[in-house]
Amino acid sequence: MENKINQMKWQAELDKERNSLADDRKISEDVKVTVTPKVAIDTTETGDEEMNLNVTFSYETMPSSTRIKVGNQTDDYPAGAYLMLSSNACRLTCDFLKGKIEGDLQKYFTPGRMITVKITGATDGSPVTGKIPYGGEYGDFKNKMMYLNGKLSGLTVTEQTGITSNAQLAFLRTQGVEDFIKNFIDPMAFTKNRFQIFAVENEQKGSQYRRIDVELIIHGAYNEELSNVQEKKAEEQVQTVPDVDENIPQSTEVDEDVIALVIANENYDKSSGLIANVPFSQNDGKVFCEYLKKTLGVPSEQVKYLSDATYNQMQSGFDWLEKTAKAWNGKAKVIVYYSGHGMPIVSSNSTYLVPVDANPTRPEQMCELKKLYSTLSALPTQSAVCFLDACFCGTQRNGKMMLEGTRGVAIKVSQEDVTGNVVVFSATGEMQSAHPYKEQQHGLFTYYLLKKIKESSGNVSLGDLFQSVKSNVEKKASLNSWEQTPTVTSSTRSEINWENNKLH
């Protein structure tokens, strides 16, 4: 409520200053730029509120009154052109943008501040005939993640492919602007910048539909005092070791039958500007490994830890797990732990673990859970337990969508997918987010998982472990007005009595 009041106050002050920031400012005989500033409340990846300044720059062009016109000639992009210098309006707008960032807005561009730059490139309805040469000015792009007509898509354009569609043309127009911002606006050399690309294929024909718009999101522009408090808290948290990270119980016994694969994906590829990180995932995985080795007595060489794993690294990890378990001739007890993004894909009606280099709209770049369960079920093992600190409705740990502009989808893991000796502990129920426990620098599910293992020195049945984690996660989530209910899935075979099994 307090932030909402502050938002209204700062918006009123911003409206008074709007003329200096530029409101429908004519910057040439034929080009008028409209600047729209807005104070907006948003949420960070860790769930903190932030007060942002969103500034949109758009331009309008008019037929020249001082030169001889050919038809409806304007300063927009000529048909088939993509270089920024091809559009006088785009060039002037970028120069205007540079002047504002280096002038009126510079006070907000403090070193290290997060800036989101949304660039929209548009084409008119004229079809691309033949192949327009692309000179590779901005590099080659293969399955570049972007929004095409409002839908998340992958786009490819290289010197070899050339330009054969309006989508490619619209995309390359955005790249000229991105290149200019990266190389010619000085304050942005010191901020943390992420670029989000939008391409629009208009049905109408005319040069006025071949254009560019830019929106800047200056994160935390209006909450400096709050940011200082949060930074101080963050420093204190770094200095204070989470209680489950210290005094880890040490087993005097070695369990040579346990084989474990631990994957912790926290830092996702930022080249698209669309995939959020997963706060505390690396600490989740690192500390879980410590409990495996110290508390459960698993030999170090039988624990494989993958941090920020790519698709190939995750597949190699699964291959290692399968080959190693087979070498134990039926005696192996397998543990798989994953912390990171999960993703539902409606077209395949399946859920996936997301590698850090994946395009999460492309199933072939992710690791399908059904396949993992099938592999584990087929192994000759005493038991196989999966711990998944991820959600599979497409959200982040702060409850927002993992991919901007998408909607949550509920795809439930069917009991038929989990067979044999496999038991799956998941951090959430359907349509729920796997939240962080900021004060303890862990995922909420992982924190209470480690806490119970610590309290019991590892001597706990899976049934008791699940009930403890479920109860504590639900209670803590409710205190934050969240809904998070851990779930367990196992084989429907009546002879499988997983509740009495132990981790070692």
mmCIF file with all atom_site columns, C-alpha atoms in Angstrom, residues 189-298:
data_model
loop_
_atom_site.group_PDB
_atom_site.id
_atom_site.type_symbol
_atom_site.label_atom_id
_atom_site.label_alt_id
_atom_site.label_comp_id
_atom_site.label_asym_id
_atom_site.label_entity_id
_atom_site.label_seq_id
_atom_site.pdbx_PDB_ins_code
_atom_site.Cartn_x
_atom_site.Cartn_y
_atom_site.Cartn_z
_atom_site.occupancy
_atom_site.B_iso_or_equiv
_atom_site.pdbx_formal_charge
_atom_site.auth_seq_id
_atom_site.auth_comp_id
_atom_site.auth_asym_id
_atom_site.auth_atom_id
_atom_site.pdbx_PDB_model_num
ATOM 1   C CA . ALA A 1 189 ? 28.149 1.032   -20.762 1.00 0.00 ? 189 ALA A CA 1
ATOM 2   C CA . PHE A 1 190 ? 27.971 0.901   -16.959 1.00 0.00 ? 190 PHE A CA 1
ATOM 3   C CA . THR A 1 191 ? 24.446 -0.438  -16.394 1.00 0.00 ? 191 THR A CA 1
ATOM 4   C CA . LYS A 1 192 ? 23.227 -4.040  -16.570 1.00 0.00 ? 192 LYS A CA 1
ATOM 5   C CA . ASN A 1 193 ? 21.242 -4.155  -19.793 1.00 0.00 ? 193 ASN A CA 1
ATOM 6   C CA . ARG A 1 194 ? 18.921 -6.747  -21.241 1.00 0.00 ? 194 ARG A CA 1
ATOM 7   C CA . PHE A 1 195 ? 17.293 -6.357  -24.634 1.00 0.00 ? 195 PHE A CA 1
ATOM 8   C CA . GLN A 1 196 ? 13.881 -7.748  -25.515 1.00 0.00 ? 196 GLN A CA 1
ATOM 9   C CA . ILE A 1 197 ? 12.977 -7.860  -29.183 1.00 0.00 ? 197 ILE A CA 1
ATOM 10  C CA . PHE A 1 198 ? 9.503  -7.586  -30.691 1.00 0.00 ? 198 PHE A CA 1
ATOM 11  C CA . ALA A 1 199 ? 8.673  -7.848  -34.404 1.00 0.00 ? 199 ALA A CA 1
ATOM 12  C CA . VAL A 1 200 ? 5.349  -6.813  -35.908 1.00 0.00 ? 200 VAL A CA 1
ATOM 13  C CA . GLU A 1 201 ? 4.137  -7.645  -39.407 1.00 0.00 ? 201 GLU A CA 1
ATOM 14  C CA . ASN A 1 202 ? 1.416  -5.112  -40.209 1.00 0.00 ? 202 ASN A CA 1
ATOM 15  C CA . GLU A 1 203 ? -1.254 -5.993  -42.755 1.00 0.00 ? 203 GLU A CA 1
ATOM 16  C CA . GLN A 1 204 ? -1.608 -2.389  -43.943 1.00 0.00 ? 204 GLN A CA 1
ATOM 17  C CA . LYS A 1 205 ? 0.685  -1.075  -46.637 1.00 0.00 ? 205 LYS A CA 1
ATOM 18  C CA . GLY A 1 206 ? 2.589  2.174   -46.472 1.00 0.00 ? 206 GLY A CA 1
ATOM 19  C CA . SER A 1 207 ? 5.873  3.550   -45.218 1.00 0.00 ? 207 SER A CA 1
ATOM 20  C CA . GLN A 1 208 ? 4.284  4.744   -41.966 1.00 0.00 ? 208 GLN A CA 1
ATOM 21  C CA . TYR A 1 209 ? 4.022  1.084   -40.916 1.00 0.00 ? 209 TYR A CA 1
ATOM 22  C CA . ARG A 1 210 ? 7.767  0.498   -41.387 1.00 0.00 ? 210 ARG A CA 1
ATOM 23  C CA . ARG A 1 211 ? 8.994  1.822   -38.093 1.00 0.00 ? 211 ARG A CA 1
ATOM 24  C CA . ILE A 1 212 ? 10.678 1.391   -34.695 1.00 0.00 ? 212 ILE A CA 1
ATOM 25  C CA . ASP A 1 213 ? 9.555  1.967   -31.075 1.00 0.00 ? 213 ASP A CA 1
ATOM 26  C CA . VAL A 1 214 ? 11.769 1.834   -27.978 1.00 0.00 ? 214 VAL A CA 1
ATOM 27  C CA . GLU A 1 215 ? 10.755 1.403   -24.334 1.00 0.00 ? 215 GLU A CA 1
ATOM 28  C CA . LEU A 1 216 ? 13.227 1.770   -21.478 1.00 0.00 ? 216 LEU A CA 1
ATOM 29  C CA . ILE A 1 217 ? 12.478 0.166   -18.122 1.00 0.00 ? 217 ILE A CA 1
ATOM 30  C CA . ILE A 1 218 ? 14.764 1.713   -15.521 1.00 0.00 ? 218 ILE A CA 1
ATOM 31  C CA . HIS A 1 219 ? 14.514 -0.732  -12.637 1.00 0.00 ? 219 HIS A CA 1
ATOM 32  C CA . GLY A 1 220 ? 14.353 0.726   -9.138  1.00 0.00 ? 220 GLY A CA 1
ATOM 33  C CA . ALA A 1 221 ? 14.530 4.335   -10.391 1.00 0.00 ? 221 ALA A CA 1
ATOM 34  C CA . TYR A 1 222 ? 12.190 5.541   -7.638  1.00 0.00 ? 222 TYR A CA 1
ATOM 35  C CA . ASN A 1 223 ? 13.150 3.384   -4.694  1.00 0.00 ? 223 ASN A CA 1
ATOM 36  C CA . GLU A 1 224 ? 16.709 4.392   -3.904  1.00 0.00 ? 224 GLU A CA 1
ATOM 37  C CA . GLU A 1 225 ? 16.075 4.426   -0.151  1.00 0.00 ? 225 GLU A CA 1
ATOM 38  C CA . LEU A 1 226 ? 14.415 1.025   -0.337  1.00 0.00 ? 226 LEU A CA 1
ATOM 39  C CA . SER A 1 227 ? 17.246 -0.235  -2.545  1.00 0.00 ? 227 SER A CA 1
ATOM 40  C CA . ASN A 1 228 ? 19.808 0.913   0.021   1.00 0.00 ? 228 ASN A CA 1
ATOM 41  C CA . VAL A 1 229 ? 17.939 -0.975  2.750   1.00 0.00 ? 229 VAL A CA 1
ATOM 42  C CA . GLN A 1 230 ? 17.753 -4.076  0.541   1.00 0.00 ? 230 GLN A CA 1
ATOM 43  C CA . GLU A 1 231 ? 21.448 -3.863  -0.315  1.00 0.00 ? 231 GLU A CA 1
ATOM 44  C CA . LYS A 1 232 ? 22.266 -3.602  3.393   1.00 0.00 ? 232 LYS A CA 1
ATOM 45  C CA . LYS A 1 233 ? 20.071 -6.615  4.108   1.00 0.00 ? 233 LYS A CA 1
ATOM 46  C CA . ALA A 1 234 ? 21.703 -8.514  1.261   1.00 0.00 ? 234 ALA A CA 1
ATOM 47  C CA . GLU A 1 235 ? 25.153 -7.753  2.681   1.00 0.00 ? 235 GLU A CA 1
ATOM 48  C CA . GLU A 1 236 ? 24.028 -8.969  6.093   1.00 0.00 ? 236 GLU A CA 1
ATOM 49  C CA . GLN A 1 237 ? 22.610 -12.144 4.556   1.00 0.00 ? 237 GLN A CA 1
ATOM 50  C CA . VAL A 1 238 ? 25.850 -12.838 2.720   1.00 0.00 ? 238 VAL A CA 1
ATOM 51  C CA . GLN A 1 239 ? 27.719 -12.522 6.014   1.00 0.00 ? 239 GLN A CA 1
ATOM 52  C CA . THR A 1 240 ? 25.168 -14.688 7.845   1.00 0.00 ? 240 THR A CA 1
ATOM 53  C CA . VAL A 1 241 ? 25.378 -18.348 6.877   1.00 0.00 ? 241 VAL A CA 1
ATOM 54  C CA . PRO A 1 242 ? 21.940 -19.990 6.448   1.00 0.00 ? 242 PRO A CA 1
ATOM 55  C CA . ASP A 1 243 ? 21.321 -22.369 9.353   1.00 0.00 ? 243 ASP A CA 1
ATOM 56  C CA . VAL A 1 244 ? 21.149 -25.455 7.118   1.00 0.00 ? 244 VAL A CA 1
ATOM 57  C CA . ASP A 1 245 ? 24.494 -24.555 5.511   1.00 0.00 ? 245 ASP A CA 1
ATOM 58  C CA . GLU A 1 246 ? 26.537 -24.880 8.701   1.00 0.00 ? 246 GLU A CA 1
ATOM 59  C CA . ASN A 1 247 ? 27.152 -27.668 11.209  1.00 0.00 ? 247 ASN A CA 1
ATOM 60  C CA . ILE A 1 248 ? 26.120 -30.281 8.666   1.00 0.00 ? 248 ILE A CA 1
ATOM 61  C CA . PRO A 1 249 ? 25.906 -33.683 10.414  1.00 0.00 ? 249 PRO A CA 1
ATOM 62  C CA . GLN A 1 250 ? 28.829 -35.977 9.611   1.00 0.00 ? 250 GLN A CA 1
ATOM 63  C CA . SER A 1 251 ? 28.135 -39.682 9.158   1.00 0.00 ? 251 SER A CA 1
ATOM 64  C CA . THR A 1 252 ? 30.716 -42.209 10.326  1.00 0.00 ? 252 THR A CA 1
ATOM 65  C CA . GLU A 1 253 ? 29.475 -44.708 7.764   1.00 0.00 ? 253 GLU A CA 1
ATOM 66  C CA . VAL A 1 254 ? 30.005 -44.811 4.016   1.00 0.00 ? 254 VAL A CA 1
ATOM 67  C CA . ASP A 1 255 ? 27.129 -45.806 1.735   1.00 0.00 ? 255 ASP A CA 1
ATOM 68  C CA . GLU A 1 256 ? 28.800 -47.121 -1.380  1.00 0.00 ? 256 GLU A CA 1
ATOM 69  C CA . ASP A 1 257 ? 25.507 -47.993 -3.064  1.00 0.00 ? 257 ASP A CA 1
ATOM 70  C CA . VAL A 1 258 ? 24.180 -44.437 -3.503  1.00 0.00 ? 258 VAL A CA 1
ATOM 71  C CA . ILE A 1 259 ? 24.745 -42.707 -6.847  1.00 0.00 ? 259 ILE A CA 1
ATOM 72  C CA . ALA A 1 260 ? 23.604 -39.089 -7.136  1.00 0.00 ? 260 ALA A CA 1
ATOM 73  C CA . LEU A 1 261 ? 23.189 -36.517 -9.895  1.00 0.00 ? 261 LEU A CA 1
ATOM 74  C CA . VAL A 1 262 ? 22.690 -32.913 -8.751  1.00 0.00 ? 262 VAL A CA 1
ATOM 75  C CA . ILE A 1 263 ? 21.799 -30.141 -11.224 1.00 0.00 ? 263 ILE A CA 1
ATOM 76  C CA . ALA A 1 264 ? 21.518 -26.486 -10.165 1.00 0.00 ? 264 ALA A CA 1
ATOM 77  C CA . ASN A 1 265 ? 20.548 -24.027 -12.915 1.00 0.00 ? 265 ASN A CA 1
ATOM 78  C CA . GLU A 1 266 ? 20.508 -20.443 -11.698 1.00 0.00 ? 266 GLU A CA 1
ATOM 79  C CA . ASN A 1 267 ? 21.956 -18.172 -14.384 1.00 0.00 ? 267 ASN A CA 1
ATOM 80  C CA . TYR A 1 268 ? 20.102 -18.474 -17.663 1.00 0.00 ? 268 TYR A CA 1
ATOM 81  C CA . ASP A 1 269 ? 21.253 -17.241 -21.061 1.00 0.00 ? 269 ASP A CA 1
ATOM 82  C CA . LYS A 1 270 ? 20.540 -13.499 -21.234 1.00 0.00 ? 270 LYS A CA 1
ATOM 83  C CA . SER A 1 271 ? 21.035 -13.122 -24.980 1.00 0.00 ? 271 SER A CA 1
ATOM 84  C CA . SER A 1 272 ? 17.269 -13.106 -25.461 1.00 0.00 ? 272 SER A CA 1
ATOM 85  C CA . GLY A 1 273 ? 16.549 -10.860 -22.480 1.00 0.00 ? 273 GLY A CA 1
ATOM 86  C CA . LEU A 1 274 ? 13.471 -12.973 -21.804 1.00 0.00 ? 274 LEU A CA 1
ATOM 87  C CA . ILE A 1 275 ? 14.501 -15.712 -19.352 1.00 0.00 ? 275 ILE A CA 1
ATOM 88  C CA . ALA A 1 276 ? 14.753 -14.874 -15.667 1.00 0.00 ? 276 ALA A CA 1
ATOM 89  C CA . ASN A 1 277 ? 17.376 -16.320 -13.339 1.00 0.00 ? 277 ASN A CA 1
ATOM 90  C CA . VAL A 1 278 ? 16.430 -18.688 -10.489 1.00 0.00 ? 278 VAL A CA 1
ATOM 91  C CA . PRO A 1 279 ? 17.667 -17.097 -7.242  1.00 0.00 ? 279 PRO A CA 1
ATOM 92  C CA . PHE A 1 280 ? 19.661 -19.335 -4.862  1.00 0.00 ? 280 PHE A CA 1
ATOM 93  C CA . SER A 1 281 ? 19.637 -22.416 -7.138  1.00 0.00 ? 281 SER A CA 1
ATOM 94  C CA . GLN A 1 282 ? 23.411 -22.770 -7.048  1.00 0.00 ? 282 GLN A CA 1
ATOM 95  C CA . ASN A 1 283 ? 23.405 -22.668 -3.263  1.00 0.00 ? 283 ASN A CA 1
ATOM 96  C CA . ASP A 1 284 ? 20.609 -25.250 -3.290  1.00 0.00 ? 284 ASP A CA 1
ATOM 97  C CA . GLY A 1 285 ? 22.672 -27.677 -5.342  1.00 0.00 ? 285 GLY A CA 1
ATOM 98  C CA . LYS A 1 286 ? 25.990 -27.040 -3.639  1.00 0.00 ? 286 LYS A CA 1
ATOM 99  C CA . VAL A 1 287 ? 24.635 -27.588 -0.123  1.00 0.00 ? 287 VAL A CA 1
ATOM 100 C CA . PHE A 1 288 ? 22.571 -30.616 -1.169  1.00 0.00 ? 288 PHE A CA 1
ATOM 101 C CA . CYS A 1 289 ? 25.843 -32.166 -2.390  1.00 0.00 ? 289 CYS A CA 1
ATOM 102 C CA . GLU A 1 290 ? 27.395 -31.497 1.014   1.00 0.00 ? 290 GLU A CA 1
ATOM 103 C CA . TYR A 1 291 ? 24.561 -33.371 2.735   1.00 0.00 ? 291 TYR A CA 1
ATOM 104 C CA . LEU A 1 292 ? 24.956 -36.282 0.323   1.00 0.00 ? 292 LEU A CA 1
ATOM 105 C CA . LYS A 1 293 ? 28.652 -36.598 1.075   1.00 0.00 ? 293 LYS A CA 1
ATOM 106 C CA . LYS A 1 294 ? 28.728 -35.734 4.772   1.00 0.00 ? 294 LYS A CA 1
ATOM 107 C CA . THR A 1 295 ? 25.379 -36.757 6.220   1.00 0.00 ? 295 THR A CA 1
ATOM 108 C CA . LEU A 1 296 ? 24.443 -39.641 3.909   1.00 0.00 ? 296 LEU A CA 1
ATOM 109 C CA . GLY A 1 297 ? 28.000 -40.884 3.512   1.00 0.00 ? 297 GLY A CA 1
ATOM 110 C CA . VAL A 1 298 ? 28.022 -40.974 -0.299  1.00 0.00 ? 298 VAL A CA 1
#
